[in-house]
GROMACS .gro file of C-alpha atoms in nm:
model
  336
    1UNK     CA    1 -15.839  -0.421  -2.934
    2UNK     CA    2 -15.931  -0.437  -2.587
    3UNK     CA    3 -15.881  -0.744  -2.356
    4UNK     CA    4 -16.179  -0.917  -2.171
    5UNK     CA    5 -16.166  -0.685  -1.854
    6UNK     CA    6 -16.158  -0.337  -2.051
    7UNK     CA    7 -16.568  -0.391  -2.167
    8UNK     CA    8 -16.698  -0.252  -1.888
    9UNK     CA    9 -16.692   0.048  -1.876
   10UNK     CA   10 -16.707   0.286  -1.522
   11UNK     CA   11 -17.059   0.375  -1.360
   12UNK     CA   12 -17.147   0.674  -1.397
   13UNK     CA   13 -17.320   0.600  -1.003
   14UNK     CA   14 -16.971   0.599  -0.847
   15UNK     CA   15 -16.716   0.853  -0.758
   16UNK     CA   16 -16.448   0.608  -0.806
   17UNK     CA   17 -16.201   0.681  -1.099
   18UNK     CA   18 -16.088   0.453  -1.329
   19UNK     CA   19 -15.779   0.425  -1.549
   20UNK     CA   20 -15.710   0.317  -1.893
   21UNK     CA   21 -15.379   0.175  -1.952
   22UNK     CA   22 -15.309   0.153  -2.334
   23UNK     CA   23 -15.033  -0.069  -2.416
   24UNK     CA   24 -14.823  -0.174  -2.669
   25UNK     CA   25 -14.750  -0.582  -2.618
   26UNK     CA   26 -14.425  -0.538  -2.803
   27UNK     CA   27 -14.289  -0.260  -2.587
   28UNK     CA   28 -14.370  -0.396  -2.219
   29UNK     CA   29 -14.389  -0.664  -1.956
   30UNK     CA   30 -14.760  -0.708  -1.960
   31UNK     CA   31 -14.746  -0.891  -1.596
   32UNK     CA   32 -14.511  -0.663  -1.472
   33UNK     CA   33 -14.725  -0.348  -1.573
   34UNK     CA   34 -15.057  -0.532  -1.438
   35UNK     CA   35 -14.905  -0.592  -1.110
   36UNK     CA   36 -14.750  -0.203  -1.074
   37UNK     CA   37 -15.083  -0.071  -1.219
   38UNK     CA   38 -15.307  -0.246  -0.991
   39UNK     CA   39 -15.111  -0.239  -0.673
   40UNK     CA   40 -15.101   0.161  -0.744
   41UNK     CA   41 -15.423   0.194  -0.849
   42UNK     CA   42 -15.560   0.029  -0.520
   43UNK     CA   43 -15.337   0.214  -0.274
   44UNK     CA   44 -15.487   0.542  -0.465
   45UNK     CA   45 -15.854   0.423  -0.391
   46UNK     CA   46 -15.913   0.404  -0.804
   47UNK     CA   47 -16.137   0.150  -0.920
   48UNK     CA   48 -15.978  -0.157  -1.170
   49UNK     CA   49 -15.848   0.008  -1.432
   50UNK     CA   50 -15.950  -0.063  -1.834
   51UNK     CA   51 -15.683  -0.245  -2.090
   52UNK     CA   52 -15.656  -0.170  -2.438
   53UNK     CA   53 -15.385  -0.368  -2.653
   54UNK     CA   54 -15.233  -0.119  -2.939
   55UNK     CA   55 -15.210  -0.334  -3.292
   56UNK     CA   56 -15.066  -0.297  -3.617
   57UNK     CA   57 -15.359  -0.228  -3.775
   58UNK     CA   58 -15.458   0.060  -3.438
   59UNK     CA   59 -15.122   0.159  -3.348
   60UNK     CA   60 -15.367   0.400  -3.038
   61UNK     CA   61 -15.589   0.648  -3.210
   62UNK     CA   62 -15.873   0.374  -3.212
   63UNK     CA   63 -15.852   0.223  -2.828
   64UNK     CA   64 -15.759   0.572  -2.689
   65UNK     CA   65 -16.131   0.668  -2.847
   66UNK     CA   66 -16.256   0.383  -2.623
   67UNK     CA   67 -16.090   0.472  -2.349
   68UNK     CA   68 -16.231   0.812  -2.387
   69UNK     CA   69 -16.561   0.694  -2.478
   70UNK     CA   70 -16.577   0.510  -2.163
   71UNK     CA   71 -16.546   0.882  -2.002
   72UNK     CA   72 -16.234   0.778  -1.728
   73UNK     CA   73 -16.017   0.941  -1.567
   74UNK     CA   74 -15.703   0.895  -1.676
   75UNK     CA   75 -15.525   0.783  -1.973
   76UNK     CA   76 -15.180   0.545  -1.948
   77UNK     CA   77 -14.972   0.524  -2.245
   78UNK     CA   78 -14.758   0.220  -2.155
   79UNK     CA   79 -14.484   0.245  -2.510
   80UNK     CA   80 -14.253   0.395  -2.769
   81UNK     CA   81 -14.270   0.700  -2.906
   82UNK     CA   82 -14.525   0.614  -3.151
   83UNK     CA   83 -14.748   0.528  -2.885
   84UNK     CA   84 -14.753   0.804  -2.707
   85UNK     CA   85 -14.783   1.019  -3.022
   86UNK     CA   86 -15.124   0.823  -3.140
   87UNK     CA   87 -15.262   0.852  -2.824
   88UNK     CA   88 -15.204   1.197  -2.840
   89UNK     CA   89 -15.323   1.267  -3.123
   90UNK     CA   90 -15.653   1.081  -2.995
   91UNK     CA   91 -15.654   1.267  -2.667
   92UNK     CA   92 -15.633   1.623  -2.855
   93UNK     CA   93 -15.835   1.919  -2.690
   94UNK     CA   94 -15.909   1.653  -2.435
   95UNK     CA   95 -15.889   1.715  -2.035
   96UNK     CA   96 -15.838   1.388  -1.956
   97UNK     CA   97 -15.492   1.347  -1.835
   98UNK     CA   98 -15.213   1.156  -1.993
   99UNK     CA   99 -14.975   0.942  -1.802
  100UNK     CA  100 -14.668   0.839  -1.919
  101UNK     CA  101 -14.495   0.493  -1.868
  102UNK     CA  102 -14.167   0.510  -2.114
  103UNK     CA  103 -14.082   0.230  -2.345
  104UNK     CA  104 -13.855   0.171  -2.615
  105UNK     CA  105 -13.572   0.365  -2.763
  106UNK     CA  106 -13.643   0.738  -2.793
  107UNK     CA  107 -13.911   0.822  -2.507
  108UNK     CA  108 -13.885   1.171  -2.650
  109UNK     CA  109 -14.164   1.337  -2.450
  110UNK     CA  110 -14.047   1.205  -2.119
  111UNK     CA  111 -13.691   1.285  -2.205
  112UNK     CA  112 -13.874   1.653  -2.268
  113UNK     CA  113 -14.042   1.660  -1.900
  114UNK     CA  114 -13.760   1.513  -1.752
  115UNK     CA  115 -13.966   1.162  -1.629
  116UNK     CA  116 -13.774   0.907  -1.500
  117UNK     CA  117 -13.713   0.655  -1.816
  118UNK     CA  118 -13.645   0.329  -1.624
  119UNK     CA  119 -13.869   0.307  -1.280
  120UNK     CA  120 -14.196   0.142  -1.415
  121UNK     CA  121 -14.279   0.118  -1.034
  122UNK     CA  122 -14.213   0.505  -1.011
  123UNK     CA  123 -14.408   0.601  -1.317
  124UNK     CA  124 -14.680   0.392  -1.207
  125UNK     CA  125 -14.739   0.590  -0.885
  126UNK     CA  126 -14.687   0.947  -1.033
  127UNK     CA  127 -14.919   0.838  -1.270
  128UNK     CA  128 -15.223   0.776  -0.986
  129UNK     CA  129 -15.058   1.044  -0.738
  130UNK     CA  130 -14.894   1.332  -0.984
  131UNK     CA  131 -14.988   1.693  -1.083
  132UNK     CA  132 -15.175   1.748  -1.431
  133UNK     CA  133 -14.948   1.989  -1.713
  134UNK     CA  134 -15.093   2.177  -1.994
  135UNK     CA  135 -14.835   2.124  -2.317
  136UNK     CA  136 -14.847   2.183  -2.659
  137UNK     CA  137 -14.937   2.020  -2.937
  138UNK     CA  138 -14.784   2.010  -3.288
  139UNK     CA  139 -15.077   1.978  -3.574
  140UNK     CA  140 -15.005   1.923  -3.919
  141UNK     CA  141 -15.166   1.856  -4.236
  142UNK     CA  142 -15.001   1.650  -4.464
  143UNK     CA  143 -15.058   1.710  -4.845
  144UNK     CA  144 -14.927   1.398  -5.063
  145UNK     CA  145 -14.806   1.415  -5.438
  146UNK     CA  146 -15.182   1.294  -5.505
  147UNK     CA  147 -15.324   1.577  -5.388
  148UNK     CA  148 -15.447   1.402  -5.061
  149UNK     CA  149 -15.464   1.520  -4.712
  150UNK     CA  150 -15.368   1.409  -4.398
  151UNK     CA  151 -15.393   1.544  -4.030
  152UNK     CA  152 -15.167   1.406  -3.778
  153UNK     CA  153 -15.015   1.558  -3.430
  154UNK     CA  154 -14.659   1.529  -3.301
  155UNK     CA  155 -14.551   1.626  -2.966
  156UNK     CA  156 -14.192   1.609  -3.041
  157UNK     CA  157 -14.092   1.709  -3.328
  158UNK     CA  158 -14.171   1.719  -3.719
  159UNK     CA  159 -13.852   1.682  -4.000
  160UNK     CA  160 -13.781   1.636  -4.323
  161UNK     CA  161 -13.439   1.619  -4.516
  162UNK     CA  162 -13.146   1.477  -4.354
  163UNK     CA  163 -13.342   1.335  -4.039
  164UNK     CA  164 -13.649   1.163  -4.214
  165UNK     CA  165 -13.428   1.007  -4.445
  166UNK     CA  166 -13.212   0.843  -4.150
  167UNK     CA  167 -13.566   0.735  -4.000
  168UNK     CA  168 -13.625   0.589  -4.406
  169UNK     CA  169 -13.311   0.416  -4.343
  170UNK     CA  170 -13.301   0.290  -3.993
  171UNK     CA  171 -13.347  -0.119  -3.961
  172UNK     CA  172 -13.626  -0.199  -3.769
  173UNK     CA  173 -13.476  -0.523  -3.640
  174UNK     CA  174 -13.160  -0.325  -3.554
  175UNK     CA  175 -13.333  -0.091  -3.386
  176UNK     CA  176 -13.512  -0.334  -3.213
  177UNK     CA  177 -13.188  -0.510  -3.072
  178UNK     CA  178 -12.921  -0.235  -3.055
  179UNK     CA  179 -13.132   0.088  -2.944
  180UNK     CA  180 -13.051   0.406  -3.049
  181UNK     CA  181 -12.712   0.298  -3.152
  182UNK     CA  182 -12.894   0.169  -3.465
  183UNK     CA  183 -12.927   0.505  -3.618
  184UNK     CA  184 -12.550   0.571  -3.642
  185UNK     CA  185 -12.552   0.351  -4.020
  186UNK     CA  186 -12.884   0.499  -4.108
  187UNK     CA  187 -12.748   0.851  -4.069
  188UNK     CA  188 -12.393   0.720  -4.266
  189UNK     CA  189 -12.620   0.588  -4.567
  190UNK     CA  190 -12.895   0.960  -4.530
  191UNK     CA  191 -12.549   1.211  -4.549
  192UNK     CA  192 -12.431   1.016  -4.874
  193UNK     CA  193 -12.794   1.144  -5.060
  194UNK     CA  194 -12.677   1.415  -5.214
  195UNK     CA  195 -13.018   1.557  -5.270
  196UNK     CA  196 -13.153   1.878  -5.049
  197UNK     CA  197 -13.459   2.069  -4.997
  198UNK     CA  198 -13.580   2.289  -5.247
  199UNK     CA  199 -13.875   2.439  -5.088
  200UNK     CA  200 -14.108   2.799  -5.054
  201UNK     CA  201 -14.242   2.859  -4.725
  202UNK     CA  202 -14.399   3.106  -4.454
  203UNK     CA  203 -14.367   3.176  -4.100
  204UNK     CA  204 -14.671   3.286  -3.947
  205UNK     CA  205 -14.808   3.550  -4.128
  206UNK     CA  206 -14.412   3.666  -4.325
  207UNK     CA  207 -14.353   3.670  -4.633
  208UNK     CA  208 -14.344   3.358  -4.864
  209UNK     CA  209 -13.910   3.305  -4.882
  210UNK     CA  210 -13.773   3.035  -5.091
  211UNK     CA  211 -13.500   2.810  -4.958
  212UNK     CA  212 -13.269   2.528  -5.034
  213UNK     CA  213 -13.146   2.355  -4.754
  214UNK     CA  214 -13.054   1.965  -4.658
  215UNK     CA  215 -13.277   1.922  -4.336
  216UNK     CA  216 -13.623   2.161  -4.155
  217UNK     CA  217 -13.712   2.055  -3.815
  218UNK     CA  218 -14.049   2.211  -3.643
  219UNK     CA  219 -13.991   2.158  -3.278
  220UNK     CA  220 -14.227   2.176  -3.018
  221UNK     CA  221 -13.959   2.028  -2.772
  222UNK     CA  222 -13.580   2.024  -2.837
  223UNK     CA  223 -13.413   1.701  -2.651
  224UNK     CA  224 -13.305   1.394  -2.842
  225UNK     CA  225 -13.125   1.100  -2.667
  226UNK     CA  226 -12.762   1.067  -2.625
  227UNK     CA  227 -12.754   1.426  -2.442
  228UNK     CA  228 -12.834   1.594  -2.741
  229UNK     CA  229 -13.008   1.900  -2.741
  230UNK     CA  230 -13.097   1.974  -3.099
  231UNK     CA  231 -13.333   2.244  -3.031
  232UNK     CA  232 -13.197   2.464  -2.759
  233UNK     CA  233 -13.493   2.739  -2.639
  234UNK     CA  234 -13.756   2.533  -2.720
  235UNK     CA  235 -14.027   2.502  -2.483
  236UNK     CA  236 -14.317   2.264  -2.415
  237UNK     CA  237 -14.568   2.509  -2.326
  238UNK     CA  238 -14.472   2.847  -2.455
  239UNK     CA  239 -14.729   2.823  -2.734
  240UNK     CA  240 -14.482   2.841  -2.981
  241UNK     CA  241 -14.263   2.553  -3.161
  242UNK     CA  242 -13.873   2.608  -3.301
  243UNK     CA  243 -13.757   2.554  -3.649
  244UNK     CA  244 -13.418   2.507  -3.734
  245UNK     CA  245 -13.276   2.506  -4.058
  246UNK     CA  246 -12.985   2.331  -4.158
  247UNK     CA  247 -12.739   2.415  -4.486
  248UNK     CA  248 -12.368   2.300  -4.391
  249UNK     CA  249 -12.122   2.410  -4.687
  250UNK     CA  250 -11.947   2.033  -4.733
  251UNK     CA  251 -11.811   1.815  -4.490
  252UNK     CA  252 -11.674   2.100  -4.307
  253UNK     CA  253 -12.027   2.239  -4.247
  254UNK     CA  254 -12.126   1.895  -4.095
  255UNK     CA  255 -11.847   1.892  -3.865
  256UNK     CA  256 -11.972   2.249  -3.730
  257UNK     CA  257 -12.336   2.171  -3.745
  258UNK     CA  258 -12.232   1.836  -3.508
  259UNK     CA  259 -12.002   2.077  -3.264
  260UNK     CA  260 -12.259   2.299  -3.199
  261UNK     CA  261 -12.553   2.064  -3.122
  262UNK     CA  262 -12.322   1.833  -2.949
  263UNK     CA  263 -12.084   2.067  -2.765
  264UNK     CA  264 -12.276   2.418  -2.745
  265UNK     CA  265 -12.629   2.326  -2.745
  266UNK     CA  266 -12.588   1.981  -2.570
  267UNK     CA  267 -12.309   2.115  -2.299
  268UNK     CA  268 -12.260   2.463  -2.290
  269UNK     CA  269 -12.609   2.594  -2.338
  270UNK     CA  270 -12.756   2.370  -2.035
  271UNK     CA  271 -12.592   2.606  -1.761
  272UNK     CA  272 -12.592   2.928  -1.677
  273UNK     CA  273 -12.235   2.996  -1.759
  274UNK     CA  274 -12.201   2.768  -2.073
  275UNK     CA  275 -12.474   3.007  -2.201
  276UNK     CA  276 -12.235   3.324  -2.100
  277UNK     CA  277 -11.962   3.188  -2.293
  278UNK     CA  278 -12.165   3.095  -2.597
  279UNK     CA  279 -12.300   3.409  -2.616
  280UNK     CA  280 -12.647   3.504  -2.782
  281UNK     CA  281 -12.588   3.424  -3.156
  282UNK     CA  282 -12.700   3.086  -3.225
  283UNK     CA  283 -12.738   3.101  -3.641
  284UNK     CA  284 -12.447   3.108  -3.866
  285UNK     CA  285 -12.459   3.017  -4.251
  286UNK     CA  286 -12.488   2.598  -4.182
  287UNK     CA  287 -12.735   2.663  -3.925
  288UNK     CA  288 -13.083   2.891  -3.866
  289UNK     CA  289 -13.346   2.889  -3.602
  290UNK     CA  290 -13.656   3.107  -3.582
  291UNK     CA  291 -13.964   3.037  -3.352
  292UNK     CA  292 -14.316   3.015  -3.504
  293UNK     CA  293 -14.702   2.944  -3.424
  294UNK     CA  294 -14.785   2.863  -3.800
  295UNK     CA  295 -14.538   2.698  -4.034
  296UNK     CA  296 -14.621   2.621  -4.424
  297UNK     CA  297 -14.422   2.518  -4.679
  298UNK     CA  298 -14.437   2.325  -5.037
  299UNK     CA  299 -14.160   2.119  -5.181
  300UNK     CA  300 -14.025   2.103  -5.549
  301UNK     CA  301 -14.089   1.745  -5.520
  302UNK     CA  302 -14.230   1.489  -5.258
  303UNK     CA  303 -14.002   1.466  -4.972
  304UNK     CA  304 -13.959   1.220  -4.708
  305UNK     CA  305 -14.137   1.357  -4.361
  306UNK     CA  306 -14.130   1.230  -3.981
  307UNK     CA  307 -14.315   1.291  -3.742
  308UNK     CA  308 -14.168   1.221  -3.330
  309UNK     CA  309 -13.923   0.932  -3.490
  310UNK     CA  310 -14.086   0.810  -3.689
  311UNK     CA  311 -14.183   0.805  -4.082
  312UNK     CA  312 -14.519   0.900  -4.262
  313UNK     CA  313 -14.411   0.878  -4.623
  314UNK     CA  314 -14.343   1.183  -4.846
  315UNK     CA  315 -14.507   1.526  -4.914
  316UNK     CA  316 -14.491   1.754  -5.156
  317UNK     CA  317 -14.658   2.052  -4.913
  318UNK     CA  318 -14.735   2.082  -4.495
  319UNK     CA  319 -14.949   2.349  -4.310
  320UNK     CA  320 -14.794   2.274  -3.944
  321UNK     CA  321 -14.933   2.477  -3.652
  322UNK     CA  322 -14.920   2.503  -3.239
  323UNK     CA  323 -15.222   2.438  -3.012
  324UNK     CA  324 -15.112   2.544  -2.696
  325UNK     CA  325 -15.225   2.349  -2.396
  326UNK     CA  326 -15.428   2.118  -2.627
  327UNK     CA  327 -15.276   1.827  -2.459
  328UNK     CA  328 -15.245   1.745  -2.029
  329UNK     CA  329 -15.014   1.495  -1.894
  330UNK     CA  330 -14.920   1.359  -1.582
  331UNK     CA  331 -14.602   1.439  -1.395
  332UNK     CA  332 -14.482   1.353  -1.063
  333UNK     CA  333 -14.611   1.562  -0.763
  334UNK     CA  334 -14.423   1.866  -0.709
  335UNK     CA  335 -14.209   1.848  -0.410
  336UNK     CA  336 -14.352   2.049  -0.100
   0.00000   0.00000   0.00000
């Protein structure tokens, strides 16, 4: 849906650029983001920039088309994380820009980039002033217990087990109200299902291995909130994503599993020397990693799935694979 000002789109007469700021109204001060956009907008010599309201029924795909459609220069995704990963998936193989303006709990991609998460005025100006970034895109096709196909992207990450059942089981209006805190009783209720993974898969072009394990993430980016670094070589633009496998042995597995995200991955692993004493072994029987440009598995029976935090039902197969550079975004201005 786009508001009264966002019909017209730019001549193509003009040098001037334009903007398109799509928003979501939950996630943002609208008058607050006018007033930063605008003011920046003008001090960059940009033209008035286009508005397009995300909805329930067009959570972005739909208005980011517009905004493409309307050929400007640069895209602003002004929300959550599921904002930013429908506009992505509209702006796909696109070379119009994408700016980021965080909002809401996760803000996994700018978390990833290392944005500033709380200076809308900031954002707003590296978003008229910055340098553009190639990254990587996640695609996947989705195959239901129907038979049907889907096609999504996620910039994030992609999981199934442990983690899309805590995303099944997270309350909205907690969420809403106490942030990411809210996932600490969804992941309580997701470690009592005692069901795992049963599943057959290939990497790249390897031979088909058959697994049972409790949780698969396919990461093209490896930092999670609360300083948790869940995927520890993975890299936004190597053309490659991360998978990690998890199989703890009991409660005693969990423990270790949570010691080495939280303490080796999320401390150790972020310095030079933390990385010395670690040492080069990161798998052990409770957890796996393995790097991949093609990932494809099928499931013994439909499994929950989510895609960058959020869930898209259950499949019983996935073809997942990397685009590299499919995807540009804004970041601030390197520092001369």
């Amino acid at each position: 849906m786009t508001t009264p000002e966002s019909t017209t789109a730019p001549s193509d007469t003009t040098a001037t650029k334009t903007a398109a700021v799509i928003y979501n109204p939950v996630k943002v001060d609208l008058d607050a983001l006018r007033e930063s956009v605008d003011r920046s907008a003008a001090d960059a010599g940009w033209g008035e920039s286009l508005w397009f309201e995300t909805s329930v029924e067009d959570v972005g795909q739909g208005v980011t088309a517009e905004a493409i459609a309307a050929k400007v220069d640069l895209i602003i995704a002004a929300g959550g994380d599921g904002t930013v990963r429908a506009v992505s998936e509209a702006m796909r193989g696109s070379d119009i820009p994408l700016a980021l303006l965080p909002s809401g709990t996760g803000n996994l991609l700018a978390r990833n980039l290392n944005l500033t998460l709380n200076d809308l005025p900031g954002s707003v100006v590296a978003a008229f002033t910055g340098d553009d970034k190639a990254i990587d895109l996640g695609v996947i096709d989705i195959e239901r217990a129907d038979h049907s196909r889907d096609r999504h992207v996620f910039v994030v990450m992609a999981g199934m087990g442990i983690d899309a059942k805590m995303i099944k089981n997270t309350d909205d209006d907690l969420k809403a109200k106490a942030g990411w805190a809210a996932y600490v009783d969804a992941i309580v209720k997701s470690l009592r299902d005692p069901d795992e993974l049963h599943l057959r898969f290939r990497i790249d072009d390897e031979p088909q291995v058959r697994a049972t394990v409790h949780t698969v993430i396919i990461g093209n980016c490896g930092s999670l909130p609360a300083n948790i670094l869940l995927l520890p070589d993975a890299v936004v633009d190597d053309g490659l994503f991360d998978l990690m496998f998890m199989r703890p042995g009991g409660i005693l597995g969990w423990i270790r599993i949570w010691a080495k995200v939280a303490w080796v991955n999320g401390v150790l692993r972020r310095t030079k020397t933390g990385r010395a004493l670690a040492g080069k072994k990161k798998d052990d029987d409770d957890l796996q990693y393995g790097t991949a440009k093609r990932f494809v598995a099928r499931m013994s029976k439909p499994e929950e799935i989510e895609l960058d935090g959020d869930g898209f039902g259950k499949a019983i197969a996935i073809n997942t694979w990397i685009e590299p550079g499919a995807l540009t975004v804004r970041v601030p201005a390197a520092a001369e």
